[in-house]
XYZ file of C-alpha atoms in Angstrom:
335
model
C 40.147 95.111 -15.592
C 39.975 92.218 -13.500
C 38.541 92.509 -10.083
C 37.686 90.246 -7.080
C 35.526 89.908 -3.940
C 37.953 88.532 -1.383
C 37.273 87.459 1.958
C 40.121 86.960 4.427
C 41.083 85.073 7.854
C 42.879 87.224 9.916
C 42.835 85.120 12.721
C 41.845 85.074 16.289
C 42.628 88.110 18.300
C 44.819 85.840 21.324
C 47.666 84.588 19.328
C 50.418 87.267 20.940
C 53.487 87.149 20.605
C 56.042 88.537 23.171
C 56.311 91.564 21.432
C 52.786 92.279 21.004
C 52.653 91.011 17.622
C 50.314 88.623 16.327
C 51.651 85.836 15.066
C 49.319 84.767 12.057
C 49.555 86.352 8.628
C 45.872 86.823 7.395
C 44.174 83.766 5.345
C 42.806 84.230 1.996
C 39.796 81.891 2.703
C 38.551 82.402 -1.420
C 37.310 85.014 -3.419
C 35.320 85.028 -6.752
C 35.155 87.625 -9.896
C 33.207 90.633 -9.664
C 32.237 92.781 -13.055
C 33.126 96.776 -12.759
C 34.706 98.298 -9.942
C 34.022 97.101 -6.370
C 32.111 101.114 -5.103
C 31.114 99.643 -1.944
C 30.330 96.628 0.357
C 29.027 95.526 2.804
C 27.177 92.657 5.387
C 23.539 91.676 5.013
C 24.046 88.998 7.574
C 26.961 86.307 8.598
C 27.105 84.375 5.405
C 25.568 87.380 2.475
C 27.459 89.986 1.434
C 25.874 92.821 -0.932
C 28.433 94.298 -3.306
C 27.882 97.710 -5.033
C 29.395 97.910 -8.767
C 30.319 100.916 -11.021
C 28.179 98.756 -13.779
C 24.964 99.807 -11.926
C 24.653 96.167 -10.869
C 23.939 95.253 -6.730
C 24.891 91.666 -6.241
C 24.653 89.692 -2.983
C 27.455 86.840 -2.811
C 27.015 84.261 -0.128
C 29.681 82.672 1.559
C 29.624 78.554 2.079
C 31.618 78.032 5.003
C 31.620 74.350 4.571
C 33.542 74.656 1.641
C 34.758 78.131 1.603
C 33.412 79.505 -1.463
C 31.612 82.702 -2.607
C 28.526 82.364 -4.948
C 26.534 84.922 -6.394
C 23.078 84.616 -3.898
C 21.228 87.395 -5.948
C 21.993 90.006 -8.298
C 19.738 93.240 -9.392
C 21.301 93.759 -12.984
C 21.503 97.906 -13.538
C 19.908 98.930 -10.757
C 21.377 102.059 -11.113
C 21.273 103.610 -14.932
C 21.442 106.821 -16.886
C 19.635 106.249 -19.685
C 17.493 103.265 -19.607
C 18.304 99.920 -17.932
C 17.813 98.028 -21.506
C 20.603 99.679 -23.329
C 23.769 97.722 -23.481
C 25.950 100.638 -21.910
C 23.105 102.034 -19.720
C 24.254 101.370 -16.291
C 25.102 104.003 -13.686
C 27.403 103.348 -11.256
C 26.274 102.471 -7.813
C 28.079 104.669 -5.073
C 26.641 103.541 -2.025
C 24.980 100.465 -0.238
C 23.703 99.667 3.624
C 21.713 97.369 4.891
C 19.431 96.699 7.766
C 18.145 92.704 6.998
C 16.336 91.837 5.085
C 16.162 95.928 3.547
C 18.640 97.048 1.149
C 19.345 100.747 0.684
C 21.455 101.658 -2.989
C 22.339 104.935 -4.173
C 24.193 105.694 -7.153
C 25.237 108.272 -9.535
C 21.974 108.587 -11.465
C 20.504 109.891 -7.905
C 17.788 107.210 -7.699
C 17.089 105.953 -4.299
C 16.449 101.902 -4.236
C 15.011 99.680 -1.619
C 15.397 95.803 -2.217
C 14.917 93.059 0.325
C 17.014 89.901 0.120
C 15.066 87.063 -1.589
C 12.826 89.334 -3.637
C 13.295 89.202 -7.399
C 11.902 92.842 -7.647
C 12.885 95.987 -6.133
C 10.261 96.908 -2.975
C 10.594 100.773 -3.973
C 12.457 103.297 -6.068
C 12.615 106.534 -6.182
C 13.687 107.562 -9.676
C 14.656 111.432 -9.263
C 15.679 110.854 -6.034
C 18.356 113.603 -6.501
C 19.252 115.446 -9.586
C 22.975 114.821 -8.538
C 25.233 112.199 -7.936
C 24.169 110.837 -4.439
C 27.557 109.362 -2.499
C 26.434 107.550 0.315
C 22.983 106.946 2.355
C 22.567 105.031 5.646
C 19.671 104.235 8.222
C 18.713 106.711 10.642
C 15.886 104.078 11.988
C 14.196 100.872 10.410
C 11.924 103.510 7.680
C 14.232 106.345 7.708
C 17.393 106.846 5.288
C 19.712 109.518 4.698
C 21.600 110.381 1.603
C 24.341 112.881 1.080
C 25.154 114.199 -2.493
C 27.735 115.960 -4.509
C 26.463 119.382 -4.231
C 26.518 119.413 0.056
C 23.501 118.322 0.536
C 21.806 115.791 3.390
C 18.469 114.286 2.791
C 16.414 112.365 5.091
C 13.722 109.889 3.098
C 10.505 108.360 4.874
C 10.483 105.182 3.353
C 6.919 105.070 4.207
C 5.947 107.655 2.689
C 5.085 107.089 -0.697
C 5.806 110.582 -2.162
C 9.236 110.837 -3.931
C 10.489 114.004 -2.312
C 12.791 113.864 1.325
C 11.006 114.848 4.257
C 14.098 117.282 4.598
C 17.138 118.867 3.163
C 19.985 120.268 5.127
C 22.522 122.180 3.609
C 26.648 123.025 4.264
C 26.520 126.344 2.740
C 26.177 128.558 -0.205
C 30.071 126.328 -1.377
C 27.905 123.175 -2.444
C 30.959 120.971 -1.585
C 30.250 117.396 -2.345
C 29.704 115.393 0.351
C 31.529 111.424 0.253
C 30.410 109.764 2.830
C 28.268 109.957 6.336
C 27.585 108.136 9.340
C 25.133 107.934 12.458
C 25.660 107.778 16.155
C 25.321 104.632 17.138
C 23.030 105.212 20.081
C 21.514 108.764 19.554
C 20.080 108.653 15.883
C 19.982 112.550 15.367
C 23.463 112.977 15.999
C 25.145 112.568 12.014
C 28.583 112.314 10.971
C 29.861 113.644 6.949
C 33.011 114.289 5.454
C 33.784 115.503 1.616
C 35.901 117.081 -0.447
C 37.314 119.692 1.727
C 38.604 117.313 4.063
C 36.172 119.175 6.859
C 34.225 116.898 9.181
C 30.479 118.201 9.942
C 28.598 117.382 12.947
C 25.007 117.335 12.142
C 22.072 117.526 14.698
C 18.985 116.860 12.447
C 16.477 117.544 15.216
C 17.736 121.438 14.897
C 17.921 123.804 11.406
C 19.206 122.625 8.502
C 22.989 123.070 8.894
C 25.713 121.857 10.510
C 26.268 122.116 14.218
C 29.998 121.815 14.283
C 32.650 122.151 11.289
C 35.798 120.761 12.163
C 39.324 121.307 10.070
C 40.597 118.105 9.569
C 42.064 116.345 6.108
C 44.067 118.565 3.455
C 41.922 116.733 0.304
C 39.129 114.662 -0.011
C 37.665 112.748 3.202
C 36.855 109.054 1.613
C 35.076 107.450 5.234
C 33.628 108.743 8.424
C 32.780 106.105 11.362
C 31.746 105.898 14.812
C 32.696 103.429 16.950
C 29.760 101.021 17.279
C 30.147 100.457 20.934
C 32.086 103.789 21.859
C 30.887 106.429 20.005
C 32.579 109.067 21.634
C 35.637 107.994 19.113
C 35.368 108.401 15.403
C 37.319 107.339 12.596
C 37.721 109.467 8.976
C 40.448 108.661 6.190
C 41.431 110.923 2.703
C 42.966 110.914 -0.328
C 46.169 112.552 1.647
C 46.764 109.491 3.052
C 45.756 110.044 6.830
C 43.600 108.050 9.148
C 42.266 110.125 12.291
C 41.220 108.947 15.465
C 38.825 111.391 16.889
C 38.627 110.937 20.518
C 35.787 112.743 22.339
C 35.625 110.722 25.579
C 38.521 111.745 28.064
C 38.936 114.866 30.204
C 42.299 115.459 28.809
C 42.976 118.500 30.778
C 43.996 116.151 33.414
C 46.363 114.213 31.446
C 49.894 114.204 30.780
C 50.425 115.745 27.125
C 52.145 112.545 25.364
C 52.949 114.669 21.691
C 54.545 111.513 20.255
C 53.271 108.719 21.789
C 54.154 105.556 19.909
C 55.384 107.066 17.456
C 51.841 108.880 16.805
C 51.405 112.747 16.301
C 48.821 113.290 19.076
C 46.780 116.684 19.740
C 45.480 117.799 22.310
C 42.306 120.256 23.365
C 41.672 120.509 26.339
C 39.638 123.928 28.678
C 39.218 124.649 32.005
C 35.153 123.600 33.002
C 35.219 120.243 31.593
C 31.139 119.816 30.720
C 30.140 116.452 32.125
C 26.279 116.699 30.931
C 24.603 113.516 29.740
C 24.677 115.982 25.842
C 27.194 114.471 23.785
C 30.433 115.755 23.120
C 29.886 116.091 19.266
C 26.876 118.200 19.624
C 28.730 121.256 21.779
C 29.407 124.375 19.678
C 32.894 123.688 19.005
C 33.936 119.982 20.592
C 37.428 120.961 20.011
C 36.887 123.127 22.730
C 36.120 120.447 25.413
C 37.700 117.477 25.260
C 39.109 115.946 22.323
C 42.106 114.043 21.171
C 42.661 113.413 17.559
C 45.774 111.205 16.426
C 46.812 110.567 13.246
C 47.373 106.961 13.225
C 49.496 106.958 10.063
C 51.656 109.603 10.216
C 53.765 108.932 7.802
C 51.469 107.365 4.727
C 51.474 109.335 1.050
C 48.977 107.036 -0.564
C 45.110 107.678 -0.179
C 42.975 106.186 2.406
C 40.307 104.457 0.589
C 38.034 103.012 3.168
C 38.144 101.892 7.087
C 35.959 99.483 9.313
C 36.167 99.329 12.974
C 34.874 96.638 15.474
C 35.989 95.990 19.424
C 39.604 97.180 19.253
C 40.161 96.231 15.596
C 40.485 99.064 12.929
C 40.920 97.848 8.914
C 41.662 100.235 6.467
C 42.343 100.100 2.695
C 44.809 102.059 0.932
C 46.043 102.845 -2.924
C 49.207 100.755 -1.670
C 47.151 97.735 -3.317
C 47.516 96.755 0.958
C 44.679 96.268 3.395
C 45.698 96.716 7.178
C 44.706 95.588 10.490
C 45.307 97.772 13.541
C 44.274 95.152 16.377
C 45.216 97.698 19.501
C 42.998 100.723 19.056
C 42.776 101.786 22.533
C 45.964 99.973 23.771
């Protein structure tokens, strides 16, 4: 009934302790109401933060660091909605938000498509019938180009310069129209494309090449909630689910020259690994079956029951949110 935009403190990453723990418990710096469920968030720049709401609303808060404070900045009331955005119950909510300042990307559940830019009153574009289903995520493929994934297995890339409503193409799973929850780019080679849904698979996507996946690997047992590559190292990847897992997907060793550590730390560790280890500039995610080359995925909590909501990584910090009302922060990725 009730919720919040919090931000936290969690301190700097020297304070060690001898044991390797940090010593600082994270800060609630402040935090400020939000109406409807919080469906997504995320950074316009180092003080705005655009929140996505199940009310159809997109609000940007903006955080005073003088006096550590959140204010509402700028809000787009329904800028999602089913039936019309007048009606009193209209609003549709908003699944999915990026950003690329000053450009805002929404999606939401009435599968319209908009573009804002911070300071403008009015929305810059929108594409009403974007998608006659729910649309789950979108993010940037470059500055004019989006991508959207939907609930019937569908990727769509959108020209924002183009000023016809329809993608400039569709890629497809398969005949199982599984939804699709969320998606991701490579950081450094744009037509290389993450997605995870409710089967738990994990797709690898080259969208220079027909219009379905390049790899389909097994991973959760129920719904995958958040697929990310590293920023700086994208040969690791990060996906979380409803059955409580978090995966580390770890494309850039030879690992047929490793020891086999099965439980290292306390982490259930597997291991592919094949004899002609292919050291071509191509990247790992785009061979036929990466499992086959060189790939370590861990589990990095093994033993968690409670869905995996959502998961950021930056340097060698991971944070994840779980249905354990709990946010974590896993400061030793590649310790």
């Amino acid at each position: 009934q009730d919720n919040r935009i919090s931000l936290w403190s969690v301190g700097d990453v020297g304070n060690v302790d001898l044991d390797g723990e940090y010593q600082r418990d994270p800060q609630l710096l402040c935090d400020i109401r939000h109406d409807g469920d919080v469906m997504d968030m995320q950074f316009l720049d180092q003080e705005r933060i655009v929140v996505a709401s199940s009310t159809g609303t997109v609000t940007v808060f903006r955080h005073h660091q003088n006096n550590q404070t959140l204010s509402a900045n700028q809000r787009w009331e329904k800028a999602h909605y089913h039936v019309d955005q007048d009606t009193t119950c209209g609003g549709a909510p908003c699944t999915g938000v990026i950003c690329n300042n000053p450009e805002i990307v929404t999606v939401g559940e009435d599968g319209r498509i908009n573009l804002f830019r911070a300071d403008q009153k009015d929305a810059v574009r929108t594409i009403d019938n974007a998608d006659s289903s729910t649309l789950h995520a979108v993010t940037f493929l470059r500055t004019t180009e989006i991508l959207t994934v939907n609930s019937i297995g569908q990727l769509k890339i959108w020209d924002l310069r183009q000023q016809r409503n329809e993608p400039s193409q569709i890629f497809s799973l398969t005949g199982d129209r599984v939804p699709l929850h969320c998606v991701d780019r490579h950081p450094n080679q744009q037509h290389i494309v993450a997605t995870g849904g409710q089967d738990g698979m994990l797709s690898i996507w080259d969208i220079r090449q027909g219009s379905m996946p390049v790899s389909l690997l097994n991973a959760h047992e129920a719904e995958m909630w958040e697929v990310h590559f590293h920023p700086s190292n994208p040969d690791h990847l990060f996906t979380c689910s409803e059955d409580g897992s978090l995966w580390h997907w770890d494309t850039s060793t030879d690992i047929s020259e490793k020891p086999s550590f099965l439980h290292q730390g306390g982490r259930s560790t597997t291991y592919f690994s094949h004899s002609t280890i292919n050291q071509s500039v191509v990247s790992a995610w785009l061979s036929n079956d990466p499992t086959k080359d060189r790939m370590k995925i861990t589990n990095l909590i093994p033993n968690q029951t409670l869905s995996v909501n959502s998961l950021d990584i930056l340097g060698p910090c991971l944070v994840y949110g779980t249905d354990a009302e709990a946010i974590y922060v896993n400061r030793q990725l590649f310790a």
